[in-house]
Short mmCIF file of C-alpha atoms and ligand atoms in Angstrom, two decimals:
data_model
loop_
_atom_site.label_atom_id
_atom_site.label_comp_id
_atom_site.label_asym_id
_atom_site.label_seq_id
_atom_site.Cartn_x
_atom_site.Cartn_y
_atom_site.Cartn_z
CA MET N 322 14.18 46.79 3.83
CA ARG N 323 17.36 44.85 4.67
CA ARG N 324 18.26 41.48 3.15
CA VAL N 325 17.49 38.45 5.34
CA ALA N 326 19.02 34.97 5.14
CA VAL N 327 18.31 31.53 6.53
CA ILE N 328 21.46 30.55 8.47
CA GLY N 329 20.25 27.56 10.47
CA VAL N 330 17.73 24.77 9.94
CA GLY N 331 16.35 21.99 12.15
CA HIS N 332 13.67 19.34 11.60
CA SER N 333 12.17 16.68 13.86
CA ARG N 334 11.04 13.28 12.72
CA PHE N 335 7.41 13.63 11.58
CA GLY N 336 4.84 11.00 12.51
CA ASP N 337 2.78 9.68 15.40
CA ARG N 338 4.93 11.22 18.12
CA GLN N 339 3.22 10.24 21.37
CA ASP N 340 6.72 9.61 22.71
CA VAL N 341 7.15 13.39 23.26
CA ASN N 342 5.16 16.40 24.45
CA VAL N 343 4.97 19.63 22.43
CA LYS N 344 8.00 21.18 24.19
CA GLU N 345 10.19 18.13 23.69
CA LEU N 346 9.08 17.96 20.07
CA ALA N 347 10.01 21.62 19.49
CA PHE N 348 13.40 21.03 21.13
CA GLU N 349 14.14 18.37 18.48
CA SER N 350 14.24 21.06 15.78
CA VAL N 351 15.37 24.11 17.80
CA LYS N 352 18.61 22.44 18.93
CA PRO N 353 19.85 21.48 15.44
CA ALA N 354 18.76 24.86 14.01
CA LEU N 355 20.85 26.76 16.58
CA GLU N 356 23.78 24.33 16.11
CA ASP N 357 23.58 24.75 12.35
CA ALA N 358 23.79 28.53 12.81
CA GLY N 359 26.59 28.23 15.36
CA LEU N 360 24.54 30.10 17.97
CA THR N 361 23.21 29.57 21.49
CA PRO N 362 19.75 30.45 22.87
CA LYS N 363 21.27 33.55 24.54
CA ASP N 364 22.05 35.01 21.10
CA ILE N 365 18.38 35.04 20.04
CA PRO N 366 16.48 38.32 20.70
CA TYR N 367 13.19 37.42 18.99
CA VAL N 368 11.21 34.18 18.57
CA THR N 369 8.10 33.48 16.52
CA VAL N 370 6.20 30.26 17.17
CA GLY N 371 3.77 28.88 14.58
CA SER N 372 1.24 26.52 16.10
CA ILE N 373 -2.54 26.08 15.99
CA GLY N 374 -2.76 24.22 19.29
CA VAL N 375 -6.18 23.02 20.54
CA TRP N 376 -5.21 19.36 19.98
CA TYR N 377 -2.63 19.43 22.74
CA GLU N 378 -2.78 20.59 26.34
CA GLU N 379 -0.77 23.84 26.30
CA PRO N 380 -2.86 26.96 25.50
CA LEU N 381 0.28 29.16 25.35
CA PRO N 382 2.75 26.98 23.47
CA ALA N 383 5.18 29.80 22.66
CA VAL N 384 5.99 30.53 26.31
CA ALA N 385 6.10 26.84 27.22
CA ILE N 386 8.51 26.09 24.35
CA ALA N 387 10.64 29.19 25.04
CA GLU N 388 11.10 28.14 28.68
CA TYR N 389 11.95 24.55 27.74
CA CYS N 390 14.47 25.69 25.12
CA GLY N 391 16.14 28.32 27.33
CA LEU N 392 14.74 31.21 25.32
CA THR N 393 12.74 32.93 28.09
CA GLY N 394 13.24 36.68 27.97
CA ALA N 395 13.41 36.91 24.18
CA GLY N 396 10.64 38.77 22.35
CA LEU N 397 7.98 36.17 21.73
CA VAL N 398 4.83 35.78 19.67
CA ARG N 399 2.65 32.90 18.54
CA VAL N 400 1.36 33.15 14.97
CA GLU N 401 -1.77 31.65 13.34
CA ALA N 402 -2.58 31.42 9.63
CA ALA N 403 -4.26 27.98 9.56
CA CYS N 404 -2.10 25.55 7.55
CA ALA N 405 0.05 28.51 6.41
CA THR N 406 0.93 29.24 10.04
CA GLY N 407 4.56 28.17 9.56
CA SER N 408 5.13 30.54 6.64
CA ALA N 409 3.39 33.35 8.50
CA ALA N 410 5.73 32.77 11.46
CA VAL N 411 8.69 32.95 9.06
CA TYR N 412 7.31 36.15 7.54
CA SER N 413 6.85 37.68 10.99
CA ALA N 414 10.50 36.97 11.86
CA TYR N 415 11.61 38.08 8.39
CA THR N 416 9.95 41.49 8.73
CA ALA N 417 11.42 41.98 12.22
CA ILE N 418 14.90 41.59 10.73
CA ALA N 419 14.26 43.32 7.39
CA SER N 420 12.90 46.37 9.22
CA GLY N 421 16.07 46.68 11.28
CA ALA N 422 14.38 45.94 14.61
CA VAL N 423 16.56 42.87 15.27
CA ASP N 424 19.53 41.12 13.62
CA LEU N 425 18.60 37.54 14.49
CA ALA N 426 15.36 35.65 14.97
CA LEU N 427 14.33 32.07 15.60
CA VAL N 428 11.23 30.56 14.00
CA VAL N 429 9.66 27.43 15.47
CA GLY N 430 6.79 25.62 13.77
CA VAL N 431 5.28 22.83 15.81
CA GLU N 432 2.09 20.80 16.00
CA LYS N 433 1.03 17.92 18.19
CA MET N 434 -2.19 16.63 16.62
CA ARG N 435 -2.41 13.06 17.84
CA GLU N 436 -3.20 13.71 21.51
CA VAL N 437 -6.92 13.75 20.60
CA ASP N 438 -8.84 11.02 18.78
CA THR N 439 -9.15 11.18 14.99
CA SER N 440 -12.84 12.13 14.84
CA LEU N 441 -12.20 15.10 17.16
CA ALA N 442 -9.25 16.20 15.01
CA VAL N 443 -11.53 15.95 11.95
CA GLU N 444 -14.11 18.06 13.80
CA LEU N 445 -11.63 20.75 14.89
CA ILE N 446 -10.18 21.14 11.38
CA GLY N 447 -13.66 21.02 9.80
CA ARG N 448 -14.74 23.94 11.99
CA ALA N 449 -11.88 26.01 10.51
CA GLY N 450 -13.68 27.93 7.81
CA SER N 451 -16.99 29.66 8.33
CA TYR N 452 -18.27 27.93 11.45
CA LEU N 453 -21.93 29.01 11.54
CA TRP N 454 -22.63 28.96 7.79
CA GLU N 455 -20.68 25.93 6.65
CA PHE N 456 -20.10 23.70 9.67
CA GLU N 457 -22.88 24.06 12.27
CA TYR N 458 -25.59 22.51 10.08
CA PHE N 459 -23.55 20.94 7.30
CA GLY N 460 -20.61 19.18 9.00
CA MET N 461 -17.94 20.06 6.48
CA THR N 462 -14.51 18.50 6.95
CA PHE N 463 -11.15 19.61 5.60
CA PRO N 464 -11.15 16.86 2.93
CA SER N 465 -14.72 17.90 2.01
CA TYR N 466 -13.70 21.50 1.32
CA TYR N 467 -10.98 20.33 -1.07
CA ALA N 468 -13.32 17.69 -2.51
CA LEU N 469 -15.54 20.57 -3.70
CA TYR N 470 -12.53 21.80 -5.69
CA ALA N 471 -11.70 18.29 -6.93
CA THR N 472 -15.25 17.70 -8.23
CA ALA N 473 -15.32 21.02 -10.07
CA TYR N 474 -11.78 20.57 -11.47
CA MET N 475 -12.41 17.03 -12.70
CA ASN N 476 -15.71 18.08 -14.26
CA ARG N 477 -14.13 21.06 -16.04
CA TYR N 478 -10.83 19.58 -17.25
CA GLY N 479 -11.58 15.86 -17.53
CA ALA N 480 -9.06 14.89 -14.84
CA THR N 481 -9.68 11.44 -13.32
CA GLU N 482 -9.28 9.81 -9.92
CA GLU N 483 -6.23 8.01 -11.43
CA ASP N 484 -4.67 11.41 -12.21
CA LEU N 485 -5.10 12.53 -8.61
CA ALA N 486 -3.60 9.23 -7.47
CA LEU N 487 -0.41 9.98 -9.46
CA VAL N 488 0.32 12.89 -7.09
CA ALA N 489 0.14 10.56 -4.08
CA VAL N 490 2.31 7.93 -5.81
CA LYS N 491 5.00 10.53 -6.63
CA ASN N 492 5.08 12.03 -3.15
CA HIS N 493 5.13 8.65 -1.40
CA LYS N 494 8.03 7.62 -3.66
CA TYR N 495 10.13 10.49 -2.27
CA ALA N 496 8.88 10.10 1.31
CA ALA N 497 10.23 6.53 1.15
CA LEU N 498 13.69 8.16 0.78
CA ASN N 499 13.15 10.68 3.61
CA PRO N 500 13.98 9.30 7.07
CA LEU N 501 12.04 12.19 8.70
CA ALA N 502 8.80 11.50 6.78
CA HIS N 503 5.63 10.14 8.42
CA LEU N 504 4.72 7.64 5.67
CA GLN N 505 8.00 6.19 4.40
CA LYS N 506 6.56 3.75 1.91
CA GLU N 507 5.89 3.60 -1.80
CA ILE N 508 2.33 3.10 -2.95
CA SER N 509 0.68 2.29 -6.29
CA VAL N 510 -2.19 3.95 -8.16
CA GLU N 511 -4.21 0.84 -7.28
CA ASP N 512 -3.49 1.36 -3.56
CA VAL N 513 -4.88 4.89 -3.80
CA LEU N 514 -7.97 3.91 -5.78
CA SER N 515 -8.80 1.03 -3.43
CA SER N 516 -8.29 3.03 -0.22
CA TYR N 517 -11.49 3.94 1.61
CA MET N 518 -13.57 6.94 0.65
CA ILE N 519 -13.13 10.00 2.90
CA SER N 520 -15.11 12.64 1.01
CA TRP N 521 -15.88 11.71 -2.58
CA PRO N 522 -13.89 11.87 -4.83
CA LEU N 523 -11.03 12.01 -2.27
CA LYS N 524 -9.94 8.72 -0.72
CA LEU N 525 -7.65 8.00 2.22
CA TYR N 526 -4.48 8.09 0.10
CA ASP N 527 -5.53 11.39 -1.50
CA CYS N 528 -5.26 12.96 1.97
CA SER N 529 -2.29 14.08 4.06
CA PRO N 530 -2.08 12.22 7.38
CA ILE N 531 -2.65 13.68 10.87
CA THR N 532 0.92 14.23 11.94
CA ASP N 533 3.04 15.47 14.85
CA GLY N 534 6.25 17.33 14.08
CA SER N 535 8.38 20.42 14.39
CA ALA N 536 10.77 22.45 12.25
CA ALA N 537 12.92 25.48 13.07
CA LEU N 538 14.90 28.19 11.29
CA VAL N 539 17.41 30.82 12.36
CA LEU N 540 17.16 33.99 10.26
CA ALA N 541 19.80 36.72 10.14
CA SER N 542 20.40 40.17 8.67
CA GLU N 543 23.08 40.62 5.98
CA GLU N 544 25.35 42.33 8.55
CA LYS N 545 25.00 39.37 10.90
CA VAL N 546 25.66 36.91 8.05
CA ARG N 547 28.95 38.72 7.39
CA GLU N 548 29.83 38.99 11.09
CA LEU N 549 29.21 35.26 11.63
CA ARG N 550 31.00 34.35 8.37
CA VAL N 551 28.12 32.08 7.29
CA ASP N 552 29.27 29.68 4.52
CA THR N 553 26.11 29.26 2.50
CA PRO N 554 23.41 31.74 3.49
CA VAL N 555 20.11 31.14 1.72
CA TRP N 556 18.43 34.47 1.06
CA ILE N 557 14.73 35.16 1.37
CA ALA N 558 14.36 36.86 -2.00
CA GLY N 559 10.65 37.60 -1.82
CA VAL N 560 7.53 36.76 0.15
CA GLY N 561 4.07 37.13 -1.36
CA TYR N 562 0.83 36.76 0.54
CA SER N 563 -2.92 37.03 0.15
CA SER N 564 -6.14 35.68 1.62
CA GLY N 565 -9.47 34.20 0.53
CA SER N 566 -13.07 34.36 1.79
CA SER N 567 -13.97 32.55 5.00
CA THR N 568 -17.10 31.02 3.44
CA LEU N 569 -16.16 28.65 0.60
CA SER N 570 -19.42 29.52 -1.13
CA GLN N 571 -18.19 33.05 -1.86
CA ARG N 572 -15.26 31.91 -4.04
CA SER N 573 -15.44 33.02 -7.67
CA ASP N 574 -14.82 29.46 -8.89
CA PHE N 575 -13.52 26.09 -7.65
CA LEU N 576 -10.79 25.59 -10.25
CA GLY N 577 -7.94 27.36 -8.45
CA LEU N 578 -7.14 29.39 -5.34
CA ASP N 579 -7.17 33.16 -5.95
CA ALA N 580 -5.08 33.74 -2.82
CA ALA N 581 -2.33 31.50 -4.21
CA VAL N 582 -2.34 33.26 -7.59
CA LYS N 583 -2.02 36.68 -5.92
CA ALA N 584 0.62 35.52 -3.42
CA SER N 585 2.78 33.93 -6.11
CA GLN N 586 2.61 36.93 -8.43
CA MET N 587 3.65 39.18 -5.54
CA ALA N 588 6.53 36.87 -4.58
CA TYR N 589 7.81 36.61 -8.18
CA ARG N 590 7.65 40.41 -8.56
CA ILE N 591 9.55 41.13 -5.33
CA ALA N 592 12.16 38.41 -5.99
CA GLY N 593 12.48 39.36 -9.66
CA VAL N 594 12.13 35.77 -10.85
CA ARG N 595 9.91 33.85 -13.27
CA PRO N 596 8.28 30.47 -12.61
CA ASP N 597 10.52 28.83 -15.26
CA GLN N 598 13.62 29.78 -13.24
CA ILE N 599 12.61 27.72 -10.17
CA ASP N 600 14.91 24.74 -9.61
CA SER N 601 12.92 23.09 -6.82
CA ALA N 602 9.62 23.71 -5.05
CA ASN N 603 7.51 22.60 -2.14
CA VAL N 604 3.80 23.14 -2.77
CA HIS N 605 0.89 22.71 -0.41
CA ASP N 606 -0.37 19.18 -1.23
CA CYS N 607 -2.65 18.69 1.77
CA PHE N 608 -4.76 16.71 -0.74
CA THR N 609 -3.74 15.39 -4.15
CA ILE N 610 -6.04 17.87 -5.92
CA ALA N 611 -4.27 20.73 -4.10
CA GLU N 612 -0.94 19.92 -5.76
CA LEU N 613 -2.50 20.14 -9.24
CA LEU N 614 -4.16 23.45 -8.36
CA ALA N 615 -0.76 24.68 -7.08
CA TYR N 616 1.02 23.95 -10.37
CA GLU N 617 -1.52 26.15 -12.13
CA ASP N 618 -1.86 28.87 -9.47
CA LEU N 619 1.96 29.24 -9.39
CA GLY N 620 2.15 29.55 -13.17
CA PHE N 621 4.19 26.35 -13.63
CA CYS N 622 1.68 25.57 -16.40
CA ARG N 623 -1.54 26.95 -17.85
CA ARG N 624 -5.05 26.39 -16.42
CA GLY N 625 -6.13 22.78 -16.81
CA GLU N 626 -2.62 21.56 -17.62
CA GLY N 627 -1.62 20.59 -14.08
CA VAL N 628 -2.93 17.13 -14.80
CA LYS N 629 -0.63 16.87 -17.84
CA MET N 630 2.37 17.87 -15.68
CA ILE N 631 1.81 15.00 -13.27
CA ARG N 632 1.03 12.50 -16.05
CA ASP N 633 4.27 13.44 -17.86
CA GLY N 634 6.45 13.30 -14.72
CA GLU N 635 7.44 16.96 -15.10
CA THR N 636 7.48 17.46 -11.32
CA GLU N 637 9.75 14.54 -10.50
CA ILE N 638 13.54 14.81 -10.16
CA GLY N 639 14.76 14.89 -13.76
CA GLY N 640 11.57 16.67 -14.83
CA ARG N 641 11.10 20.35 -15.61
CA ILE N 642 10.57 21.37 -11.95
CA PRO N 643 10.84 18.88 -9.09
CA VAL N 644 8.00 19.38 -6.59
CA ASN N 645 7.70 17.96 -3.07
CA VAL N 646 10.67 15.63 -3.32
CA ASP N 647 10.69 15.39 0.49
CA GLY N 648 7.32 13.59 0.32
CA GLY N 649 5.18 16.71 0.62
CA LEU N 650 2.36 17.13 3.11
CA LYS N 651 0.86 14.03 1.51
CA ALA N 652 3.53 11.60 2.75
CA LYS N 653 6.07 13.55 4.83
CA GLY N 654 3.04 14.63 6.88
CA HIS N 655 1.24 17.86 7.73
CA PRO N 656 1.79 18.96 11.34
CA ILE N 657 -0.08 22.19 10.63
CA GLY N 658 2.07 24.85 12.35
CA ALA N 659 5.30 23.12 11.31
CA THR N 660 4.49 22.63 7.64
CA GLY N 661 5.53 26.02 6.23
CA VAL N 662 8.75 26.00 8.27
CA SER N 663 9.47 22.43 7.15
CA MET N 664 9.09 23.51 3.51
CA ILE N 665 11.74 26.22 3.97
CA VAL N 666 14.05 23.81 5.82
CA GLU N 667 13.77 21.44 2.85
CA GLN N 668 14.38 24.11 0.20
CA THR N 669 17.32 25.55 2.17
CA LYS N 670 18.89 22.08 2.09
CA GLN N 671 18.10 21.76 -1.61
CA LEU N 672 19.78 25.10 -2.34
CA ARG N 673 22.82 24.13 -0.22
CA GLU N 674 22.92 20.87 -2.24
CA GLU N 675 23.17 18.81 0.93
CA VAL N 676 20.07 16.62 0.65
CA LYS N 677 20.65 13.02 1.70
CA PRO N 678 20.22 10.59 0.04
CA SER N 679 21.32 12.32 -3.17
CA ALA N 680 18.47 10.58 -5.05
CA ARG N 681 16.32 13.28 -3.42
CA GLN N 682 18.56 16.24 -4.40
CA ALA N 683 17.07 18.38 -7.17
CA PRO N 684 19.62 19.57 -9.74
CA MET N 685 20.42 23.30 -9.29
CA LYS N 686 20.79 25.56 -12.33
CA ASN N 687 19.69 29.00 -11.10
CA TYR N 688 19.85 28.27 -7.35
CA ILE N 689 16.29 29.51 -6.93
CA ALA N 690 13.65 27.62 -4.91
CA LEU N 691 10.04 28.29 -3.93
CA THR N 692 7.65 27.31 -1.17
CA HIS N 693 3.86 27.61 -1.50
CA ASN N 694 1.97 27.31 1.78
CA VAL N 695 -1.83 27.52 1.79
CA GLY N 696 -3.84 28.06 4.97
CA GLY N 697 -7.21 26.34 5.25
CA THR N 698 -8.81 25.98 1.83
CA GLY N 699 -7.20 29.02 0.19
CA HIS N 700 -8.08 31.09 3.25
CA TYR N 701 -4.47 32.26 3.55
CA CYS N 702 -1.52 31.87 1.22
CA TYR N 703 2.20 32.63 1.58
CA VAL N 704 4.67 32.07 -1.25
CA THR N 705 8.36 32.40 -0.40
CA VAL N 706 11.17 32.59 -2.97
CA LEU N 707 14.63 31.58 -1.78
CA LYS N 708 17.99 32.13 -3.50
CA ARG N 709 21.48 30.95 -2.68
CA MET A 1491 -3.46 5.08 20.28
CA SER A 1492 0.18 4.17 20.62
CA GLY A 1493 0.29 2.40 24.01
CA LEU A 1494 3.09 4.71 25.22
CA PRO A 1495 2.76 6.14 28.76
CA VAL A 1496 0.48 9.23 28.91
CA ILE A 1497 -1.44 11.24 31.52
CA LYS A 1498 -5.07 11.64 30.50
CA SER A 1499 -5.95 15.34 30.92
CA ARG A 1500 -9.04 16.76 32.65
CA LYS A 1501 -12.06 16.73 30.37
CA LEU A 1502 -13.16 20.06 28.86
CA GLU A 1503 -16.54 20.56 27.22
CA ILE A 1504 -17.16 23.77 25.26
CA THR A 1505 -20.41 25.11 23.85
CA TYR A 1506 -20.52 28.59 22.32
CA ASN A 1507 -23.59 30.84 22.55
CA ILE A 1508 -23.42 32.38 19.09
CA PRO A 1509 -25.12 35.81 18.94
CA ILE A 1510 -27.66 36.23 16.12
CA SER A 1511 -29.49 39.38 17.29
CA LYS A 1512 -28.61 41.32 14.14
CA THR A 1513 -29.65 38.54 11.74
CA VAL A 1514 -32.49 36.96 13.72
CA ARG A 1515 -34.89 37.87 10.88
CA PHE A 1516 -33.16 35.22 8.74
CA TRP A 1517 -33.89 32.47 11.28
CA GLU A 1518 -37.49 33.70 11.70
CA GLY A 1519 -37.82 33.70 7.90
CA LEU A 1520 -36.86 30.03 7.74
CA LYS A 1521 -39.76 29.24 10.11
CA GLU A 1522 -42.09 31.08 7.69
CA GLY A 1523 -40.71 29.02 4.78
CA LYS A 1524 -38.68 31.92 3.40
CA ILE A 1525 -35.03 32.27 2.41
CA LEU A 1526 -33.97 35.82 3.29
CA ALA A 1527 -30.84 37.80 2.55
CA THR A 1528 -29.79 41.37 3.34
CA ARG A 1529 -29.31 44.07 0.72
CA CYS A 1530 -27.34 47.25 1.31
CA ARG A 1531 -29.57 50.29 0.83
CA ASN A 1532 -26.50 52.40 0.12
CA CYS A 1533 -24.63 50.41 -2.58
CA GLY A 1534 -27.12 47.67 -3.46
CA LYS A 1535 -24.88 44.69 -2.66
CA LEU A 1536 -26.82 41.53 -1.84
CA HIS A 1537 -25.40 39.60 1.13
CA PHE A 1538 -25.66 35.86 1.75
CA PRO A 1539 -24.80 34.83 4.41
CA PRO A 1540 -26.94 37.78 5.58
CA ALA A 1541 -24.78 40.54 7.06
CA ALA A 1542 -25.74 43.48 9.29
CA ASP A 1543 -22.90 45.60 7.92
CA CYS A 1544 -21.84 46.06 4.29
CA SER A 1545 -18.29 44.85 3.53
CA GLN A 1546 -18.35 46.77 0.25
CA CYS A 1547 -19.31 50.31 1.35
CA TYR A 1548 -19.33 50.05 5.19
CA SER A 1549 -22.95 51.17 5.47
CA SER A 1550 -25.09 49.49 8.12
CA ASP A 1551 -28.33 50.50 6.41
CA MET A 1552 -29.63 47.11 5.32
CA GLU A 1553 -32.98 45.77 4.16
CA TRP A 1554 -34.23 42.18 4.20
CA VAL A 1555 -35.15 40.67 0.82
CA GLU A 1556 -36.64 37.28 0.01
CA LEU A 1557 -34.66 35.05 -2.38
CA SER A 1558 -36.29 32.69 -4.89
CA GLY A 1559 -34.10 29.87 -3.53
CA GLU A 1560 -33.74 28.64 -7.12
CA GLY A 1561 -30.32 28.06 -8.54
CA ARG A 1562 -27.83 25.68 -10.14
CA LEU A 1563 -25.33 23.25 -8.64
CA VAL A 1564 -21.73 24.51 -8.93
CA THR A 1565 -19.90 21.66 -7.16
CA TYR A 1566 -20.50 18.93 -4.56
CA THR A 1567 -19.03 16.14 -2.43
CA HIS A 1568 -20.28 13.13 -0.47
CA VAL A 1569 -19.00 13.39 3.11
CA ILE A 1570 -18.25 9.83 4.25
CA VAL A 1571 -15.81 10.33 7.16
CA ARG A 1572 -17.68 12.75 9.42
CA PRO A 1573 -16.72 15.04 12.30
CA LYS A 1574 -17.22 13.82 15.87
CA SER A 1575 -20.43 15.83 16.34
CA PHE A 1576 -21.90 14.38 13.10
CA GLN A 1577 -21.23 10.71 13.96
CA GLU A 1578 -24.97 10.00 14.38
CA GLU A 1579 -25.71 11.15 10.81
CA GLN A 1580 -25.53 8.91 7.74
CA PRO A 1581 -23.02 10.08 5.10
CA TYR A 1582 -24.37 13.25 3.48
CA THR A 1583 -23.94 15.19 0.25
CA VAL A 1584 -22.90 18.85 0.40
CA GLY A 1585 -23.23 21.16 -2.58
CA ILE A 1586 -22.58 24.77 -3.47
CA ALA A 1587 -25.26 26.38 -5.64
CA GLU A 1588 -25.45 29.73 -7.33
CA LEU A 1589 -28.89 31.24 -6.85
CA LYS A 1590 -30.75 33.22 -9.54
CA GLU A 1591 -30.10 36.41 -7.56
CA GLY A 1592 -26.34 35.85 -7.94
CA VAL A 1593 -25.33 34.75 -4.42
CA LYS A 1594 -23.74 31.36 -3.77
CA VAL A 1595 -24.74 29.10 -0.86
CA LEU A 1596 -23.35 25.91 0.69
CA ALA A 1597 -25.85 23.35 2.05
CA TRP A 1598 -26.76 19.66 2.11
CA LEU A 1599 -28.22 18.30 -1.12
CA THR A 1600 -31.07 15.92 -0.31
CA ASP A 1601 -33.88 14.00 -2.03
CA VAL A 1602 -31.72 12.91 -4.96
CA LYS A 1603 -29.84 9.69 -5.79
CA ARG A 1604 -26.06 10.09 -6.01
CA LYS A 1605 -26.00 8.91 -9.63
CA ASP A 1606 -28.52 11.59 -10.62
CA ILE A 1607 -26.42 14.49 -9.31
CA LYS A 1608 -24.91 16.61 -12.08
CA ILE A 1609 -23.01 19.91 -11.95
CA GLY A 1610 -25.36 22.50 -13.43
CA MET A 1611 -28.57 20.74 -12.29
CA GLU A 1612 -31.37 23.02 -11.12
CA LEU A 1613 -31.95 23.14 -7.37
CA LYS A 1614 -34.23 24.78 -4.86
CA MET A 1615 -33.08 25.92 -1.43
CA VAL A 1616 -35.74 25.22 1.21
CA PRO A 1617 -35.99 25.49 5.02
CA LYS A 1618 -35.58 22.19 6.84
CA GLN A 1619 -36.68 21.30 10.37
CA LEU A 1620 -33.96 19.32 12.17
CA PRO A 1621 -34.71 16.43 14.57
CA ASP A 1622 -33.42 18.53 17.50
CA GLY A 1623 -36.06 21.22 16.84
CA ARG A 1624 -33.69 23.69 15.24
CA ILE A 1625 -34.19 24.93 11.69
CA ALA A 1626 -31.69 25.01 8.81
CA TYR A 1627 -31.96 24.76 5.02
CA VAL A 1628 -31.13 22.25 2.28
CA PHE A 1629 -31.07 22.00 -1.51
CA LYS A 1630 -33.48 19.73 -3.34
CA PRO A 1631 -33.70 19.07 -7.08
CA LEU A 1632 -36.02 21.66 -8.66
CA THR A 1633 -39.01 19.89 -10.12
CA THR A 1634 -41.60 21.70 -12.21
CA ARG A 1635 -44.33 20.94 -9.68
CA GLU A 1636 -43.81 20.33 -5.97
ZN1 ZN F 3193 -22.99 48.68 0.71
#
């Protein structure tokens, strides 16, 4: 396998983006990604597009986006791995380059979720699990699936609704500093606790918003990095992946995500790094409980100690390992297909030490970063380790 | 909605006809008041949801077995904000229970006050007739005499 680097990044503004269609939204990240890499669309032989679709009008978004962005003729595929779609699209492009098939690839993650009304979006995401056995008669929603984990976790480890709220408060604090974030405002624990109940014990502010957005990456082989004289390539040092049962009921317990444990161990092994070497991370905080599970699944702390990490501020800038200092899914927003790509855009910028404002830049010691992208409720997981 | 200019698309309505030929015995069982699962005759694995093919040994030689329906609550949530097709329902409680036979099941938890729900409480899984004439199943608290 050949080494592969990120050589270009682009990111749209996340939010309620009814000012653009899905193609125009993708263009907002494709253009800066190609500019960052010093390339034109003609240079790109292979494109992977991560998008779930269904909430916007185009059934074949990859071809529509490729035409709009002048990429028609390139090898093209659309990738789906639920909320880990973006990371799966990155992995697909990564393997194409690592295998020697191509020297350059473009990854586009995009989602346009606000063209349908909220209750339909809730329905479409709720169906994403085991449709007949957990939705048809029981009307599960995405918050409800994670609420099953929250209830079990709180019961087992004595975590409280206030503890969960601390995750939202931290991530909103950083989103307030991120001009591309959906919810650029600070909130208090009281705001979270008094927000309306979605699926007990998760309240509105425990949940990521329904967001439109896009993010893009240009990946290159080591030969191409040299040929293009790239200043600060960020290397994909290891990708780990795994999957979990479709029916939630078949999970061994509700205290962690097995798929995330397996994916992270695989990523650490391939990259040759330990969790205590990570300088900065994005984890999949679609709900506040999910961020606590991530700390534990990734080995940042022991089982049941995730709650201590958030209470002690260990995942803020200045703490042991800054997590989601771009606002996370919780406050930057979670445009499903874009999320995993957005995480890698953020960590590439962190590793290049070019995050603005600098209050959001994590200090770099080892120049190692990690992204943890979960699809559905632990249905898929991709963990990507990056090194400068 | 944002008030920005949009074109409202043509309306699309989708209903899927979900095949259940290979597990129709389960749905018939519910009408007889029974909770059925499949067991692999080759390796012995018990399957719920009932499966026609064994994921463990790839045999398709299955037998139907009746479950006690009795088990314990593993975790639960109260669904307040509901999907579009559940708007007519009142908020509902969903639980996952582990049955005596070792399989876990997700279903609504009914006939219990929210404050009386405890992880570990004993439950019974029973068939339930829905207002639209279809049949499903729910958990109820297990009482010594019903
Ligand atoms: Zn078998």
